């Protein structure tokens, strides 16, 4: 027994020491970036983002401020979240559409019901596309995106060699290296020129809200540089005075939109001469140059129906205060504060795949090429996967911090004035995917911005519900709703893109973040506070559900399988989200002891919902009727939202019951006909699907394809273009291979790929507020440590789990209850630490 404990202690020392012993996690290149999208490297603190190019004679640091958006109510005082036409007109069309779709569906089921012919072949038809009458009803539901606006770049900090300086004419250099150390969130560029070794360090501190760049050289007085701003913004004022450049402005827009932004750059030098002239600062013959920059806007998230999005505080005052405070601190102090803050999040979780190493010290692009061309060693491939995993966490910490806006389609990084899809918040997969990793990888704090964002959409979402929707009998509905694209100005109306705008299930889906935050952290006060948001999202559906005359079940009507269509009744994605939402609200009400009549309404509606179906061809049906394109996989369409039941939903759990397993089998058929291709985020979702289907090798195959086909040199995910959801979704999927807890137990290694046969992880979170650290070899658990933060009963599923011994921290054995062949449970105390081994 003593040996067992010695073994455990050594093992856990190993796990906890792991963060230090594991190979350093660095994105590393031997050339400066020329492409913003593909090569520049991201830094961020949730408020400020930067993309660093690291050029030698000219360095460009492109900057973003999280709330720099055009459009909105400041631009157009009548802006009302994108609602078009009059409410009565919209509702009349909705009702006409509902009736027409019911008739169309009834006709379809009667005339085109799928059947198996005498040769065993499934004969099915497709829904016809909407005729002109249906189209006219549908287009009348579209919103108005005129004042939607766009997330925009703030501008660039340029650092150039001074003309006249000796080095300026000489563009040759050696030993160039550009590396982003994601263990510390510090970027470093170094090179040698004329025998002088130059180094630059860059980081964006969250506690000090500032970007800091330090230039040094190993020969005295070698640094002569000009520092200035360029910007695509058109309404700016740039001045420079006493070593400080100040830019104030408003977003490029057709008109003033009320948003004001400000940025300052302060330059300090050791041993040289600073001159300020016009819009520029020059430094001559310095030993060290320090550059500080901060930015802010007057944007204020609006949580009520005042729809006032502006604070009274001048952004420039905020920036000046920040810069003045920072300028008093020393570089080591600022760096230390930053690294400590970053690591307080980053180091909560570690993953170490055995032998992962960049043994040949390849650059990241060489590693990616080697991965694609099968010229990497196994250790290098594992290293790249480990790096990519943690890069997802790095990106979330950099783009989503408490009190900031959530990570958008590009996190916090966007170039120019019109980034793809306005770098907005798409809510039919994208922003949700951004947060799948948050709780599991122990970054709950970084999850909060998206929850606050959802809360901010509710007041306008109530307006949308009353403007656009009515009960089937025409009377008003309760609750709130949002659709497919959202901005920071409370745009909750549908968009105007026929193939995707109609997605009222988005609100229910966003509520999953609230529920999951509770699930993982068990904070009842939090749940109590956000419960009304979930409840009202559910009541919206109680009031909107339609009785399908074909079978008396309740369906969403109209219903549009995301970006795939066609319009029908009760498409699987909608039904899954509504089921999940009802389920969450019922569970939350029970936890909070809420005996509300509304909960009975929800429970009754839930029991009548049209549910998941398996088709005659064995597929998990995307629509309520069995369609030909469901059977063929419809040209590998990228969306597979109908598998929401499996992930990110929790209605179908592999291995829980024969019924669950039947559905899971059908989902495999569906995924196989859809194929493994897809855009970046689509592949990332499939990593998660296959992990939930307990197919570790297939899940890993998708990870490989994501890295091979949809990953840019700087490890950004590409749709194309760069879209950050795939990064986040992949990290989440890799975690799902190791631990799942969406059933009512924690499942260890549900989808461990063969290529990950040995390794360690530390700090993965499971629902119930457990924190797990494990060590495994030959695909078998060797030891597990569980920290029970809330003292819940711990139920674990793992092959042969009953053969493991459990000890409390004081060495006392714990006798588990054997719940099933592979499931045990035991009571825990809050803060209790439990160790399992053989
Ligand atoms: C969803 C996807 C598109 C794209 C867009 C930003 O609408 O279906 O492919 O990723 O988001």
mmCIF file of C-alpha atoms in Angstrom, residues 102-261:
data_model
loop_
_atom_site.group_PDB
_atom_site.id
_atom_site.type_symbol
_atom_site.label_atom_id
_atom_site.label_comp_id
_atom_site.label_asym_id
_atom_site.label_seq_id
_atom_site.Cartn_x
_atom_site.Cartn_y
_atom_site.Cartn_z
ATOM 1 C CA UNK A 102 -48.339 22.674 -43.442
ATOM 2 C CA UNK A 103 -50.236 22.090 -46.661
ATOM 3 C CA UNK A 104 -47.015 21.506 -48.563
ATOM 4 C CA UNK A 105 -45.784 19.019 -45.979
ATOM 5 C CA UNK A 106 -49.098 17.180 -45.858
ATOM 6 C CA UNK A 107 -48.987 16.847 -49.619
ATOM 7 C CA UNK A 108 -45.417 15.667 -49.535
ATOM 8 C CA UNK A 109 -46.027 12.978 -46.933
ATOM 9 C CA UNK A 110 -49.007 11.740 -48.860
ATOM 10 C CA UNK A 111 -47.423 11.706 -52.278
ATOM 11 C CA UNK A 112 -43.736 11.233 -51.602
ATOM 12 C CA UNK A 113 -43.341 9.203 -48.446
ATOM 13 C CA UNK A 114 -40.126 7.203 -48.668
ATOM 14 C CA UNK A 115 -40.397 3.434 -49.071
ATOM 15 C CA UNK A 116 -38.217 0.429 -49.688
ATOM 16 C CA UNK A 117 -38.744 -1.105 -53.106
ATOM 17 C CA UNK A 118 -38.680 -4.770 -53.976
ATOM 18 C CA UNK A 119 -34.909 -4.688 -54.501
ATOM 19 C CA UNK A 120 -34.390 -3.255 -51.031
ATOM 20 C CA UNK A 121 -33.594 0.223 -52.288
ATOM 21 C CA UNK A 122 -34.977 3.218 -50.438
ATOM 22 C CA UNK A 123 -36.997 5.396 -52.751
ATOM 23 C CA UNK A 124 -37.326 8.964 -51.552
ATOM 24 C CA UNK A 125 -37.974 12.357 -53.066
ATOM 25 C CA UNK A 126 -36.855 15.855 -52.116
ATOM 26 C CA UNK A 127 -39.063 18.690 -50.967
ATOM 27 C CA UNK A 128 -39.590 21.003 -53.891
ATOM 28 C CA UNK A 129 -37.965 24.391 -53.461
ATOM 29 C CA UNK A 130 -40.321 27.171 -52.424
ATOM 30 C CA UNK A 131 -42.696 28.396 -55.102
ATOM 31 C CA UNK A 132 -43.202 32.109 -55.662
ATOM 32 C CA UNK A 133 -46.018 32.355 -53.111
ATOM 33 C CA UNK A 134 -43.918 30.744 -50.394
ATOM 34 C CA UNK A 135 -40.947 32.837 -51.373
ATOM 35 C CA UNK A 136 -42.933 36.012 -51.045
ATOM 36 C CA UNK A 137 -44.017 35.049 -47.517
ATOM 37 C CA UNK A 138 -40.469 34.116 -46.615
ATOM 38 C CA UNK A 139 -38.781 37.209 -47.967
ATOM 39 C CA UNK A 140 -41.290 39.289 -46.056
ATOM 40 C CA UNK A 141 -39.780 37.841 -42.869
ATOM 41 C CA UNK A 142 -36.332 39.172 -43.671
ATOM 42 C CA UNK A 143 -34.845 41.968 -41.653
ATOM 43 C CA UNK A 144 -32.997 45.065 -42.734
ATOM 44 C CA UNK A 145 -29.220 45.006 -42.392
ATOM 45 C CA UNK A 146 -28.606 48.571 -43.554
ATOM 46 C CA UNK A 147 -27.294 49.784 -40.221
ATOM 47 C CA UNK A 148 -25.896 46.484 -39.003
ATOM 48 C CA UNK A 149 -22.347 47.866 -39.197
ATOM 49 C CA UNK A 150 -19.076 46.009 -39.007
ATOM 50 C CA UNK A 151 -16.233 45.327 -36.642
ATOM 51 C CA UNK A 152 -13.221 47.312 -37.917
ATOM 52 C CA UNK A 153 -9.506 47.713 -37.554
ATOM 53 C CA UNK A 154 -8.192 50.531 -35.389
ATOM 54 C CA UNK A 155 -4.957 50.925 -37.308
ATOM 55 C CA UNK A 156 -1.289 49.998 -37.425
ATOM 56 C CA UNK A 157 1.641 50.915 -35.284
ATOM 57 C CA UNK A 158 4.634 51.150 -37.589
ATOM 58 C CA UNK A 159 8.187 50.918 -36.361
ATOM 59 C CA UNK A 160 10.692 51.724 -39.066
ATOM 60 C CA UNK A 161 14.386 52.262 -39.378
ATOM 61 C CA UNK A 162 15.278 55.922 -39.494
ATOM 62 C CA UNK A 163 16.440 57.173 -42.798
ATOM 63 C CA UNK A 164 20.001 58.276 -42.467
ATOM 64 C CA UNK A 165 20.599 55.594 -39.897
ATOM 65 C CA UNK A 166 23.417 53.250 -40.852
ATOM 66 C CA UNK A 167 21.308 50.179 -40.930
ATOM 67 C CA UNK A 168 18.519 51.663 -42.945
ATOM 68 C CA UNK A 169 20.009 50.996 -46.322
ATOM 69 C CA UNK A 170 21.002 47.540 -45.297
ATOM 70 C CA UNK A 171 18.057 45.213 -45.432
ATOM 71 C CA UNK A 172 20.123 42.073 -44.997
ATOM 72 C CA UNK A 173 19.995 40.246 -41.721
ATOM 73 C CA UNK A 174 20.697 36.816 -40.306
ATOM 74 C CA UNK A 175 19.436 34.615 -37.458
ATOM 75 C CA UNK A 176 15.880 35.885 -37.860
ATOM 76 C CA UNK A 177 13.394 34.339 -35.481
ATOM 77 C CA UNK A 178 9.796 35.231 -34.676
ATOM 78 C CA UNK A 179 8.163 33.235 -31.945
ATOM 79 C CA UNK A 180 4.951 33.365 -30.010
ATOM 80 C CA UNK A 181 5.445 31.756 -26.649
ATOM 81 C CA UNK A 182 1.973 30.621 -25.649
ATOM 82 C CA UNK A 183 3.135 29.431 -22.243
ATOM 83 C CA UNK A 184 3.608 33.124 -21.406
ATOM 84 C CA UNK A 185 1.702 35.030 -24.116
ATOM 85 C CA UNK A 186 4.828 36.877 -25.162
ATOM 86 C CA UNK A 187 6.007 37.324 -28.724
ATOM 87 C CA UNK A 188 9.650 37.746 -29.554
ATOM 88 C CA UNK A 189 11.460 38.778 -32.713
ATOM 89 C CA UNK A 190 15.214 38.639 -32.992
ATOM 90 C CA UNK A 191 17.790 38.971 -35.735
ATOM 91 C CA UNK A 192 21.373 39.952 -36.310
ATOM 92 C CA UNK A 193 22.506 42.838 -38.441
ATOM 93 C CA UNK A 194 26.074 44.052 -38.821
ATOM 94 C CA UNK A 195 27.137 42.033 -35.819
ATOM 95 C CA UNK A 196 24.453 43.484 -33.578
ATOM 96 C CA UNK A 197 21.792 41.177 -32.121
ATOM 97 C CA UNK A 198 18.414 42.899 -32.018
ATOM 98 C CA UNK A 199 15.479 41.695 -29.974
ATOM 99 C CA UNK A 200 11.883 42.841 -29.665
ATOM 100 C CA UNK A 201 9.381 41.568 -27.160
ATOM 101 C CA UNK A 202 5.654 42.210 -27.424
ATOM 102 C CA UNK A 203 2.753 41.417 -25.140
ATOM 103 C CA UNK A 204 -0.687 42.770 -24.280
ATOM 104 C CA UNK A 205 -1.299 42.923 -20.588
ATOM 105 C CA UNK A 206 -4.823 42.424 -19.293
ATOM 106 C CA UNK A 207 -4.219 43.924 -15.821
ATOM 107 C CA UNK A 208 -2.598 47.041 -17.300
ATOM 108 C CA UNK A 209 -4.714 47.055 -20.492
ATOM 109 C CA UNK A 210 -1.755 47.934 -22.645
ATOM 110 C CA UNK A 211 0.295 46.660 -25.540
ATOM 111 C CA UNK A 212 3.984 46.802 -24.735
ATOM 112 C CA UNK A 213 6.865 46.500 -27.154
ATOM 113 C CA UNK A 214 10.456 46.530 -26.026
ATOM 114 C CA UNK A 215 13.302 46.892 -28.501
ATOM 115 C CA UNK A 216 16.791 46.035 -27.360
ATOM 116 C CA UNK A 217 20.190 45.407 -28.934
ATOM 117 C CA UNK A 218 23.373 43.919 -27.552
ATOM 118 C CA UNK A 219 25.507 46.874 -28.637
ATOM 119 C CA UNK A 220 24.996 50.279 -27.043
ATOM 120 C CA UNK A 221 23.216 53.047 -28.942
ATOM 121 C CA UNK A 222 22.160 50.773 -31.802
ATOM 122 C CA UNK A 223 18.494 51.634 -31.913
ATOM 123 C CA UNK A 224 17.261 54.442 -34.162
ATOM 124 C CA UNK A 225 13.628 54.160 -35.108
ATOM 125 C CA UNK A 226 10.560 56.107 -36.214
ATOM 126 C CA UNK A 227 7.216 55.203 -34.714
ATOM 127 C CA UNK A 228 3.933 56.275 -36.272
ATOM 128 C CA UNK A 229 0.341 55.271 -36.890
ATOM 129 C CA UNK A 230 -1.340 54.417 -40.175
ATOM 130 C CA UNK A 231 -4.994 53.525 -40.315
ATOM 131 C CA UNK A 232 -7.708 52.557 -42.775
ATOM 132 C CA UNK A 233 -10.058 54.656 -40.648
ATOM 133 C CA UNK A 234 -11.095 57.838 -42.389
ATOM 134 C CA UNK A 235 -12.391 60.121 -39.659
ATOM 135 C CA UNK A 236 -9.341 60.431 -37.439
ATOM 136 C CA UNK A 237 -7.169 63.070 -35.906
ATOM 137 C CA UNK A 238 -3.555 62.123 -35.228
ATOM 138 C CA UNK A 239 -1.185 64.311 -33.261
ATOM 139 C CA UNK A 240 2.144 63.801 -31.544
ATOM 140 C CA UNK A 241 3.554 65.612 -28.554
ATOM 141 C CA UNK A 242 6.226 64.895 -25.944
ATOM 142 C CA UNK A 243 6.832 61.321 -26.991
ATOM 143 C CA UNK A 244 3.136 60.492 -27.209
ATOM 144 C CA UNK A 245 1.087 59.945 -30.361
ATOM 145 C CA UNK A 246 -2.635 60.400 -29.939
ATOM 146 C CA UNK A 247 -5.283 59.255 -32.354
ATOM 147 C CA UNK A 248 -8.938 60.054 -31.861
ATOM 148 C CA UNK A 249 -11.693 59.306 -34.288
ATOM 149 C CA UNK A 250 -14.945 57.697 -35.171
ATOM 150 C CA UNK A 251 -15.504 54.614 -37.304
ATOM 151 C CA UNK A 252 -15.544 54.934 -41.042
ATOM 152 C CA UNK A 253 -19.226 54.861 -41.747
ATOM 153 C CA UNK A 254 -21.653 56.611 -43.991
ATOM 154 C CA UNK A 255 -22.393 58.977 -41.141
ATOM 155 C CA UNK A 256 -21.401 59.560 -37.565
ATOM 156 C CA UNK A 257 -22.511 56.570 -35.530
ATOM 157 C CA UNK A 258 -21.847 57.988 -32.073
ATOM 158 C CA UNK A 259 -18.903 55.739 -31.395
ATOM 159 C CA UNK A 260 -15.693 57.484 -30.514
ATOM 160 C CA UNK A 261 -12.344 55.823 -30.213
#
